[in-house]
Coordinates of C-alpha atoms in Angstrom, one line a residue:
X1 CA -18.6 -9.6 17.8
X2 CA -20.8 -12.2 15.7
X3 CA -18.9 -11.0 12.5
X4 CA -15.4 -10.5 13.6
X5 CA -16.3 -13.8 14.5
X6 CA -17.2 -15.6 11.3
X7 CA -14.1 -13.7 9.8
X8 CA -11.9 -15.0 11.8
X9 CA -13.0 -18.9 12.3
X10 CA -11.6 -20.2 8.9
X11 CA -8.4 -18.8 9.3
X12 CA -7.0 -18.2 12.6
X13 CA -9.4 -20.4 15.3
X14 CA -6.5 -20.4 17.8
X15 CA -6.8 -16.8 18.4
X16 CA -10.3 -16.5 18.7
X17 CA -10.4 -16.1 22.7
X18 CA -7.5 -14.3 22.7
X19 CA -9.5 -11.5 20.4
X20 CA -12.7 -11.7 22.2
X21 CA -11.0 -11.3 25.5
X22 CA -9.0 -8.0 23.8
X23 CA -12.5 -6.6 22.6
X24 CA -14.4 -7.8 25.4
X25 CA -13.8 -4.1 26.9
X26 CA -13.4 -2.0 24.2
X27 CA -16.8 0.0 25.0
X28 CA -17.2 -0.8 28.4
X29 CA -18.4 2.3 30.4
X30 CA -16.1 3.7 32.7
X31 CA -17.8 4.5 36.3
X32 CA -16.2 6.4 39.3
X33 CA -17.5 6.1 42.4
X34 CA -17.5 8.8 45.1
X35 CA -18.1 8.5 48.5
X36 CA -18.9 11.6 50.8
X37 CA -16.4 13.3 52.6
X38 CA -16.1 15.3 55.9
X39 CA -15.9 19.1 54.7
X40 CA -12.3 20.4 55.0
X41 CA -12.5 23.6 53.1
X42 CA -8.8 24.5 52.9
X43 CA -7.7 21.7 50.7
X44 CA -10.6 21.4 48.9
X45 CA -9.3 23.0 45.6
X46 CA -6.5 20.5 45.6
X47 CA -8.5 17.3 46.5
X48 CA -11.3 18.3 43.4
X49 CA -8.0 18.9 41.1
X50 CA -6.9 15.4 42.1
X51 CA -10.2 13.8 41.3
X52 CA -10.6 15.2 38.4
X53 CA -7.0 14.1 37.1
X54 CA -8.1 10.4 38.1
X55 CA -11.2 10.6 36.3
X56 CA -9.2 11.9 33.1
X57 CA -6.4 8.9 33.4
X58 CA -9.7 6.6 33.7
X59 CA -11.2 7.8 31.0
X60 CA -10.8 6.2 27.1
X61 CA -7.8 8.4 25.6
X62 CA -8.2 10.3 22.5
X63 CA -4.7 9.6 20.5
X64 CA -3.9 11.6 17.8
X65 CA -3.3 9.5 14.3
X66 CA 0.4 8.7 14.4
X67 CA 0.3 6.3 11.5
X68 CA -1.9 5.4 8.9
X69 CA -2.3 1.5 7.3
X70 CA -3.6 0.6 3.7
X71 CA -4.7 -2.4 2.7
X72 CA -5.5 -2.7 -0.8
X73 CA -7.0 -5.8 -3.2
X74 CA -9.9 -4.3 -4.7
X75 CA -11.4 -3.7 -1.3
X76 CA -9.3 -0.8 0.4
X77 CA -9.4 0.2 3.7
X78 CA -7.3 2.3 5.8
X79 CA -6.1 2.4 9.1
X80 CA -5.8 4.9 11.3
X81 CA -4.0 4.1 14.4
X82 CA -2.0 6.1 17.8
X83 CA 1.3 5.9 18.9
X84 CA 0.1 2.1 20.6
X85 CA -0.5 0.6 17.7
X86 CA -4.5 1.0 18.6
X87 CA -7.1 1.6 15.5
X88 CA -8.4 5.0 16.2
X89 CA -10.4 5.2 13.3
X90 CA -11.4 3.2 10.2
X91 CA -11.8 4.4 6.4
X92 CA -12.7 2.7 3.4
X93 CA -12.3 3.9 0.1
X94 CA -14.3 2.1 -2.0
X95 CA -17.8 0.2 -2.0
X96 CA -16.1 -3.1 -1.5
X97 CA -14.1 -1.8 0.9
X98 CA -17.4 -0.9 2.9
X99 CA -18.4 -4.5 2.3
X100 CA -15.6 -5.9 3.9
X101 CA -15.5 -3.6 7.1
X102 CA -19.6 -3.9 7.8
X103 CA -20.7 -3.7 10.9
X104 CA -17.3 -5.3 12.0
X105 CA -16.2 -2.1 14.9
X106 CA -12.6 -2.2 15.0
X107 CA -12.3 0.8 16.9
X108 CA -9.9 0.1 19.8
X109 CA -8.4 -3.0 18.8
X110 CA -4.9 -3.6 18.0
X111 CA -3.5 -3.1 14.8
X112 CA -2.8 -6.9 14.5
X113 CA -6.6 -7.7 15.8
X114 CA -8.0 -5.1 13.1
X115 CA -6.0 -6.3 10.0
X116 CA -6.8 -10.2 10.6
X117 CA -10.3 -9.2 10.3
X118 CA -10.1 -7.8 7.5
X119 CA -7.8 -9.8 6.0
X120 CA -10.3 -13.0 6.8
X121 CA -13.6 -11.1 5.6
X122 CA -11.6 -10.6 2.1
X123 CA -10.6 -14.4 1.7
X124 CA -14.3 -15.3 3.1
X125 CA -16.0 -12.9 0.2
X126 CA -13.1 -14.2 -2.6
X127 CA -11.2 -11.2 -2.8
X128 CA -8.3 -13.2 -2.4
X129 CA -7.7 -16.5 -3.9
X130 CA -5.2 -18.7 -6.0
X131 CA -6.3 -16.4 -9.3
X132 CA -5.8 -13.1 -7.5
X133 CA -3.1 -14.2 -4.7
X134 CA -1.9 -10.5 -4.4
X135 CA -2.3 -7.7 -1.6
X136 CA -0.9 -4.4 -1.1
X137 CA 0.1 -3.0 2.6
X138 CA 1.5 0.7 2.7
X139 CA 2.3 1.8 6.0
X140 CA 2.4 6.0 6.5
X141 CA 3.9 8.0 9.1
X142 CA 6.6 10.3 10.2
X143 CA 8.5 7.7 12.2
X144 CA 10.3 5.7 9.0
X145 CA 12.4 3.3 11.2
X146 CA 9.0 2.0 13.1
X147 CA 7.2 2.1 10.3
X148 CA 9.3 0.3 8.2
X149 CA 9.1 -2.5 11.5
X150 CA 5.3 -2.4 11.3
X151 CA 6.0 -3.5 7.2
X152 CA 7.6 -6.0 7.5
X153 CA 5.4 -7.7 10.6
X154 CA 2.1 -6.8 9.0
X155 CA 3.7 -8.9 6.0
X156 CA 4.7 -11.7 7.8
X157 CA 1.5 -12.0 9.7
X158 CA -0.8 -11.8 7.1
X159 CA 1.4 -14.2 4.8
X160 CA 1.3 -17.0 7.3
X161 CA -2.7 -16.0 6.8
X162 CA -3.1 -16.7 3.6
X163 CA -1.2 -20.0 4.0
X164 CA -3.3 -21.0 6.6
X165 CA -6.0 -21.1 4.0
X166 CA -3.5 -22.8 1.5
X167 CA -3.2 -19.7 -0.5
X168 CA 0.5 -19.1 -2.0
X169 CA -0.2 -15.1 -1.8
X170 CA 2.1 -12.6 -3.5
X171 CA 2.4 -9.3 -0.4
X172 CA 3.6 -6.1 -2.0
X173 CA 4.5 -3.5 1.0
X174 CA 6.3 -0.4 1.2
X175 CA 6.2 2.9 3.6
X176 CA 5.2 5.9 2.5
X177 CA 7.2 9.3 3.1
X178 CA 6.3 11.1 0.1
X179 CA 3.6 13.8 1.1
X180 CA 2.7 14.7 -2.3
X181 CA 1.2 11.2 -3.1
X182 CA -1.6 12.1 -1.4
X183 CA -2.6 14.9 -4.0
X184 CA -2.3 12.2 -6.9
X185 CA -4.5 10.0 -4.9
X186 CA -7.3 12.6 -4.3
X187 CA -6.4 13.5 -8.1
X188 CA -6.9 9.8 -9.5
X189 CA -9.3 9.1 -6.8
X190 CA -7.4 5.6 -5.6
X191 CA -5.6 5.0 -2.4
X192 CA -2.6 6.7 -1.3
X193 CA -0.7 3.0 -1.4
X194 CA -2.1 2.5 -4.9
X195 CA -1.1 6.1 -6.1
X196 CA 2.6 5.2 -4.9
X197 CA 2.8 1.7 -6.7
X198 CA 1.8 3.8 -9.9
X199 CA 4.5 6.5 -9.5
X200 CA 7.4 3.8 -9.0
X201 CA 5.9 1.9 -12.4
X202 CA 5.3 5.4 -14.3
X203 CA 9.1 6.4 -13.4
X204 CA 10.1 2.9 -13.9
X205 CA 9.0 2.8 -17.4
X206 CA 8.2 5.8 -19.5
X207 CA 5.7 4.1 -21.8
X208 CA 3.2 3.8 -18.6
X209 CA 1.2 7.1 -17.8
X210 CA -0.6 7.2 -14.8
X211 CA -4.5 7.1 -16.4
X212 CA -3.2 4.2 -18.1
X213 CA -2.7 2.3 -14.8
X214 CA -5.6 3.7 -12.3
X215 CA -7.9 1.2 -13.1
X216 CA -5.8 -1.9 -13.1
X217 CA -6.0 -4.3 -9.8
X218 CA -3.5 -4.4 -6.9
X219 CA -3.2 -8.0 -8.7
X220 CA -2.2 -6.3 -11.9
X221 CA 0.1 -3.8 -10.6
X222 CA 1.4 -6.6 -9.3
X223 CA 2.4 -8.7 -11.9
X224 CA 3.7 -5.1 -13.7
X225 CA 6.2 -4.7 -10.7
X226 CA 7.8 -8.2 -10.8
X227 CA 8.2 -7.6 -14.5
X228 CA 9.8 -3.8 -14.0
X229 CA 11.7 -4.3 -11.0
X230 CA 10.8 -1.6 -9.1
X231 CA 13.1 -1.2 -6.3
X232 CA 10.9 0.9 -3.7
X233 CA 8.7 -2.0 -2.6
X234 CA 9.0 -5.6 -1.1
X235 CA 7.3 -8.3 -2.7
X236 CA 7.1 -11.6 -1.3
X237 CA 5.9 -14.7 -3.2
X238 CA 4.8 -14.7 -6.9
X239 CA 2.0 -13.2 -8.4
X240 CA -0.1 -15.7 -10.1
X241 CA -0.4 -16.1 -13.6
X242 CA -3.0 -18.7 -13.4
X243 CA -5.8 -16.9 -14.9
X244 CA -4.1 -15.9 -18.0
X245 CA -2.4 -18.3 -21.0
X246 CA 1.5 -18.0 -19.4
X247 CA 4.6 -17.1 -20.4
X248 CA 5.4 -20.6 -22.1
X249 CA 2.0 -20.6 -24.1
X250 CA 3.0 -16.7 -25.2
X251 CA 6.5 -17.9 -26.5
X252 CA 5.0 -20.9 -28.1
X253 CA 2.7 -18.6 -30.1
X254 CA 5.5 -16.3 -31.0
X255 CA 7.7 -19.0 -32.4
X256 CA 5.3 -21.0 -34.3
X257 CA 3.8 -17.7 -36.1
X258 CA 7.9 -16.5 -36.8
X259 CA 8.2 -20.4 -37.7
X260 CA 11.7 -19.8 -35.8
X261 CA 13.0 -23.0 -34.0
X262 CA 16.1 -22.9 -31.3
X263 CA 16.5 -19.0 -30.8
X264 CA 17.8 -17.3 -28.6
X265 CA 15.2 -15.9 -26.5
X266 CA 15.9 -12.2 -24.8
X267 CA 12.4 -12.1 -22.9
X268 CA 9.3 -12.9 -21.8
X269 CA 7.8 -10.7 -19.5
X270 CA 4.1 -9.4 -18.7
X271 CA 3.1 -6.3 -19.9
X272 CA 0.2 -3.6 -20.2
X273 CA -0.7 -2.1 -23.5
X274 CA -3.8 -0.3 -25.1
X275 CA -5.6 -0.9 -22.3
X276 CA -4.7 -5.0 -22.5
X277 CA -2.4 -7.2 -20.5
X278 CA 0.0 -8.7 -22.7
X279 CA 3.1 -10.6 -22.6
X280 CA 6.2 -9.1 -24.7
X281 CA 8.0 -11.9 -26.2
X282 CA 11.5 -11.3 -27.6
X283 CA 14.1 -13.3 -29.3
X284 CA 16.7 -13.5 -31.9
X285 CA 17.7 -16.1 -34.5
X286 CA 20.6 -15.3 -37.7
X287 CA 20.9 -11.9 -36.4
X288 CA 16.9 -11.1 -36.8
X289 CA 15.2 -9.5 -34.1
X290 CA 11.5 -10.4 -33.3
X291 CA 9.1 -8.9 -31.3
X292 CA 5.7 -9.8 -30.4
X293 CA 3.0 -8.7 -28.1
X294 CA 0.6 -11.5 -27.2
X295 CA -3.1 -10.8 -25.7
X296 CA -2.2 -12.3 -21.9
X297 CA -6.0 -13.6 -21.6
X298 CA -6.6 -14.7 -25.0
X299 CA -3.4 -15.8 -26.9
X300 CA -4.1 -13.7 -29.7
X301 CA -1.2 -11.5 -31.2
X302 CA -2.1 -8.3 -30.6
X303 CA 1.2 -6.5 -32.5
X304 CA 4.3 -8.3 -34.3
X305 CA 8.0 -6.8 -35.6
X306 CA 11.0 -8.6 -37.4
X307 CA 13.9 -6.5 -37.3
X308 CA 16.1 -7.9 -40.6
X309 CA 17.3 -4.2 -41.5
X310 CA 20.9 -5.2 -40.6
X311 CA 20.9 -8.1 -42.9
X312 CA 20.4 -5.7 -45.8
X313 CA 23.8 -4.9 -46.0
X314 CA 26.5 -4.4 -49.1
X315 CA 27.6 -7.8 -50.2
X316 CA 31.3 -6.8 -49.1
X317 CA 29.5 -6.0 -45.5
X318 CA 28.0 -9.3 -45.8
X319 CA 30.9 -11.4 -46.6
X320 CA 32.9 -9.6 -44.2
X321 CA 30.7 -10.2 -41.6
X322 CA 30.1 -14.2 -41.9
X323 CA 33.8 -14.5 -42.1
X324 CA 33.3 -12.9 -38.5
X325 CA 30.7 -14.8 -37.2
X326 CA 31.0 -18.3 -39.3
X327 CA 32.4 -20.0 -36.3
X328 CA 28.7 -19.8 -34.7
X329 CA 25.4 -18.3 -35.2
X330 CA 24.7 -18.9 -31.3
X331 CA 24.7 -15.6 -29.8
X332 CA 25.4 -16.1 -25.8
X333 CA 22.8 -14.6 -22.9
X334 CA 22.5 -12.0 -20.7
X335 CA 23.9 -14.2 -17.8
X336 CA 26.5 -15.8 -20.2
X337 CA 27.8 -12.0 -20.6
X338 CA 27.0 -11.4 -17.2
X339 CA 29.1 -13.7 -15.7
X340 CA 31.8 -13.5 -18.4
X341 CA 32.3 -9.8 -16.8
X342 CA 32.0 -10.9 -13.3
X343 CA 34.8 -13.8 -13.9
X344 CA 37.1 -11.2 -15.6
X345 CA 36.6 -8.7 -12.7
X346 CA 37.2 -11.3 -10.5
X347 CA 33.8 -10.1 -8.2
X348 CA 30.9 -12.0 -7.4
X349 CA 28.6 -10.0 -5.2
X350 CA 27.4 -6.9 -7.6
X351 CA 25.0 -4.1 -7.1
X352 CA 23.4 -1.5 -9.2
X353 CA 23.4 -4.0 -13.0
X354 CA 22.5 -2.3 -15.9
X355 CA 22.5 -4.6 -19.0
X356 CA 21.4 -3.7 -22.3
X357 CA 21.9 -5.1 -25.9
X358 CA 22.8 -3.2 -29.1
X359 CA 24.0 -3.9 -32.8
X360 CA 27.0 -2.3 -33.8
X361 CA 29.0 -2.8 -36.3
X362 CA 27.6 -5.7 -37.8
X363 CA 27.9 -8.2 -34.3
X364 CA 25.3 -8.1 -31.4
X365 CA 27.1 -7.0 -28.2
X366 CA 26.5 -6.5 -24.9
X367 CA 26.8 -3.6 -22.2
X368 CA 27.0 -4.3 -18.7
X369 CA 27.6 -1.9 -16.0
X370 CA 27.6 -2.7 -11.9
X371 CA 29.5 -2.0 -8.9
X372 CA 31.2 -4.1 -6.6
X373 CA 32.8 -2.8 -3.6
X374 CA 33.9 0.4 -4.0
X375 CA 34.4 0.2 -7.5
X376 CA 32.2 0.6 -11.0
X377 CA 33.0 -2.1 -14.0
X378 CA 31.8 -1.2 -17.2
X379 CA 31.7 -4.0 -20.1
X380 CA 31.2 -4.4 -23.7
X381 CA 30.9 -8.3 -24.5
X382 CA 30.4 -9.5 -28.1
X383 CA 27.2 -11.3 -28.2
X384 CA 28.3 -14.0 -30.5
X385 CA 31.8 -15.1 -29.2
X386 CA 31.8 -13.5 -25.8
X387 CA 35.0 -11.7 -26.1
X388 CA 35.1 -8.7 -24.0
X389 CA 35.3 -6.0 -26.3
X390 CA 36.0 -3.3 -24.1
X391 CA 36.4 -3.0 -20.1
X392 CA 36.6 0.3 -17.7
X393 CA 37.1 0.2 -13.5
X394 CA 36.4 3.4 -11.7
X395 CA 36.5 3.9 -7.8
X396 CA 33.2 5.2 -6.8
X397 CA 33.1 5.2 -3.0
X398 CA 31.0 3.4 -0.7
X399 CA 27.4 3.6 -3.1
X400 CA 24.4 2.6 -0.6
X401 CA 21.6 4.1 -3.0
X402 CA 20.6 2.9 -5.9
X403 CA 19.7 4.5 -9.4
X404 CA 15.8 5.2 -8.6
X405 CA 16.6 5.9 -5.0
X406 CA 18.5 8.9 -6.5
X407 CA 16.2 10.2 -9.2
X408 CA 13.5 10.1 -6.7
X409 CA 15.6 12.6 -4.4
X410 CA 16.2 14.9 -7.6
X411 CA 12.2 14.6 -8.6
X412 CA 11.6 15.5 -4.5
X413 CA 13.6 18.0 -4.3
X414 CA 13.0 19.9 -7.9
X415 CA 8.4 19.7 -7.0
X416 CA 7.5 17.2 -9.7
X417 CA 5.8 14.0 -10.0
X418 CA 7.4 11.1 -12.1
X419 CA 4.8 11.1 -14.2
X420 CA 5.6 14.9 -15.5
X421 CA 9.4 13.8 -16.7
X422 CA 11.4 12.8 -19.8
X423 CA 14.7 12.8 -21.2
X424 CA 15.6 11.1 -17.7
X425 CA 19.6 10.0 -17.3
X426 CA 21.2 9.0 -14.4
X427 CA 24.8 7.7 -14.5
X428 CA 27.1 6.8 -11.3
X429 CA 30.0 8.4 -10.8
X430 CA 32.5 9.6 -8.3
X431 CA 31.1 9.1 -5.3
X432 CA 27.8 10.8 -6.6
X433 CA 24.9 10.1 -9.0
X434 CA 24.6 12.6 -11.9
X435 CA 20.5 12.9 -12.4
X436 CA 19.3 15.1 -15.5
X437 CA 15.6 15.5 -16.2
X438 CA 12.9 17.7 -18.0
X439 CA 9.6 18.8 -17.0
X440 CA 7.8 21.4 -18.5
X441 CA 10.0 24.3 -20.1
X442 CA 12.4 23.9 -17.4
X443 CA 15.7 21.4 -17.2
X444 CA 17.4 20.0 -14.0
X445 CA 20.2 18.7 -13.5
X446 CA 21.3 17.1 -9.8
X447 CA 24.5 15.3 -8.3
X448 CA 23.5 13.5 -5.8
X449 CA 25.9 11.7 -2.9
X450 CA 25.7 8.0 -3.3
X451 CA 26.5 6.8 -0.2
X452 CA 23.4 8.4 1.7
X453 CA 21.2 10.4 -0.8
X454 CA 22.0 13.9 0.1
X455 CA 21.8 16.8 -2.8
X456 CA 25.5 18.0 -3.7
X457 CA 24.6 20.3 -6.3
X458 CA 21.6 21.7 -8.4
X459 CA 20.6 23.4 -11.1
X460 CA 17.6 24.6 -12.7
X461 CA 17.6 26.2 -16.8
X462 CA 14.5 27.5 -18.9
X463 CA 14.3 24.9 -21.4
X464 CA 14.3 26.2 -24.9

């Protein structure tokens, strides 16, 4: 009681007797008194069988684990709780996971109870704090509708936590259906919510590899998944950035060592590289491409590219091409081209974006893809002048999945991790996503319904 106690009195005093009353009787003995009865031998079998089924319903119940909660900074504990939401059992994963539990015994207590002790212990010991404002809930079960309830109650009750201690957190959640995480966990030795995160990055972006990201910190993850937009999680907030130089430092350094002024920038986004947290800084100026990679903590420029092989053209190439693009050396954004499309389809609600950006043909252009509706727009936008190039409009049906939703349910189905793929493709079309994939010597290839995930065809073909 003393140390649920001191966990709990920064954060949430106004709950305090409330929680005490709640554990007051958590262990309490349970005793039945009998008093002596006048023999009547033929009902005493029934009258013992009737005691006895008192004495059971009296007696602490023994729920099965229905669902199991992970909470993951560094420390990471799990949850195991019944079909009431009570902790039936607590498990920590790591040393500072034991640190934070103690000698707290949560056994018994609600769900709710159980995680504001933890979550108050952590900001008490500086798990959590303006530097590192991020945390990790995963939420497991065979119930998906309930669990994804608990989600998104266990977020909002531990956000208004950490602002109760003046802490802008960053809560990453998600449930957990996929059974075969748990064999990557015990494989990496990291918590089943961590193991998931890692999968989503790793099929996210192929340069990531799973022993490249076992070590990083829920933080760290973190800031990986706001820059990958990985659509299987929630994030709320923003991770902080505070402990390392910043994206406007990282830019700053890019520019002044290209001694470029006024480009066009394509990106700035955090990154994790050789074992380093980096930010990747792109931009373009007199149709050059530079790239840079800049050390996150330290500013220094870890790897540097200048992409000038279009300029080496013929002379006739040349001249052609600045009588093209002589009205302006200002090539427009991604949301310039982005909403160019949008104004010419006449939509504004859109799903599903792809955007990428290409040289061809001596101009920078633009693709952008997206559905609106029932409908897919594809567009090619010159990058320069922002003349559409090229537009297409195909009727695709109701599409209520998106492009990872439905490589997951090919990778599922097929008995391979994300992390075990390449040569991925997956491309909307009628009413179905068309999901190709290798892994080992073996190549699949998957339709998949778009409007609710189901597998319309598959096929499997020794890869030569």
């Amino acid at each position: 009681m003393n140390e649920i106690k001191k966990a709990f009195k920064k954060i949430t005093p106004h709950r305090l007797d409330e929680i005490k009353e709640e554990l007051k009787y958590r262990d309490e003995n349970i005793v039945v008194e009998t008093k002596k009865k006048k023999r009547h031998y033929l009902f005493a079998v029934p009258v013992a069988a009737v005691c006895m089924a008192m004495v059971l319903m009296l007696l602490p119940s023994t729920h099965a684990v229905e669902t199991v909660v992970g909470l993951d900074v560094n420390p990471s504990v799990e949850l195991n709780l019944d079909n009431d939401y009570k902790i039936v059992e607590v498990k920590t994963n790591n040393e500072d996971g034991k640190k934070i539990v103690g000698d707290m015994n949560l056994k018994g207590s609600d769900i709710e109870v159980g995680v504001n002790a933890l979550i108050g212990a952590m900001l008490k010991e500086g798990y959590i704090d303006e530097l590192k404002n991020s945390l990790l809930i995963s939420v497991t079960g065979d119930n998906e509708q309930e669990n994804e309830k608990l989600r998104e109650q266990l977020s909002l009750n531990i956000d208004e936590l950490l602002k109760a201690s003046d802490i802008n957190g960053s809560i990453v959640s998600q449930t957990i259906s996929d059974k075969d995480i748990e064999a990557l966990a015990k494989q990496y030795q990291i918590s089943v919510g961590k193991a998931e995160i890692i999968q989503q990055l790793v099929s996210k972006n192929s340069l990531y590899t799973f022993d490249s990201l076992k070590n990083l910190s829920i933080h760290e993850l973190n800031l990986l998944l706001q820059s990958n937009q990985v659509d299987q999680v929630s994030i709320t907030g923003n991770a902080s950035e505070s402990g390392y130089i910043g994206k406007e430092k990282a830019q700053q350094i890019a520019l002044t060592d290209a001694n470029v002024s006024n480009p066009e920038m394509a990106k700035v986004e955090m990154d994790y590289d050789d074992g380093v947290m980096i930010y990747e800084v792109e931009f373009y100026k007199n149709q050059v491409e530079y790239d840079y990679e800049i050390n996150a903590t330290t500013g220094a420029i870890v790897k540097k590219e200048k992409d000038n092989e279009h300029s080496t053209q013929s002379s006739s190439q040349s001249t052609q091409q600045n009588q093209t693009t002589s009205s302006s050396n200002n090539q427009i954004s991604q949301e310039q081209a982005k909403s160019i499309a949008k104004n010419h389809a006449g939509v504004s609600t859109v799903s599903q974006e792809k955007m990428e950006k290409d040289y061809d043909d001596g101009i920078y252009e633009y693709e952008y893809e997206f559905v609106s509706g029932n409908y897919k727009y594809e567009y090619k936008i010159n990058g320069t002048t922002g003349s559409i190039l090229k537009h297409e409009k195909e009727y695709v049906g109701q599409v209520k999945i998106n492009h990872n939703d439905a490589k997951q349910k090919a990778f599922q189905h097929a008995g391979v991790s994300s992390s075990n793929v390449y040569d991925v493709d997956v491309e909307l079309d009628d009413h179905h996503y068309e999901v190709s994939f290798k892994s080992g010597h073996y190549e699949y290839e998957y339709e998949i319904s778009a409007e609710n995930g189901s597998i319309l065809s598959h096929e499997k073909d020794y890869d030569d």
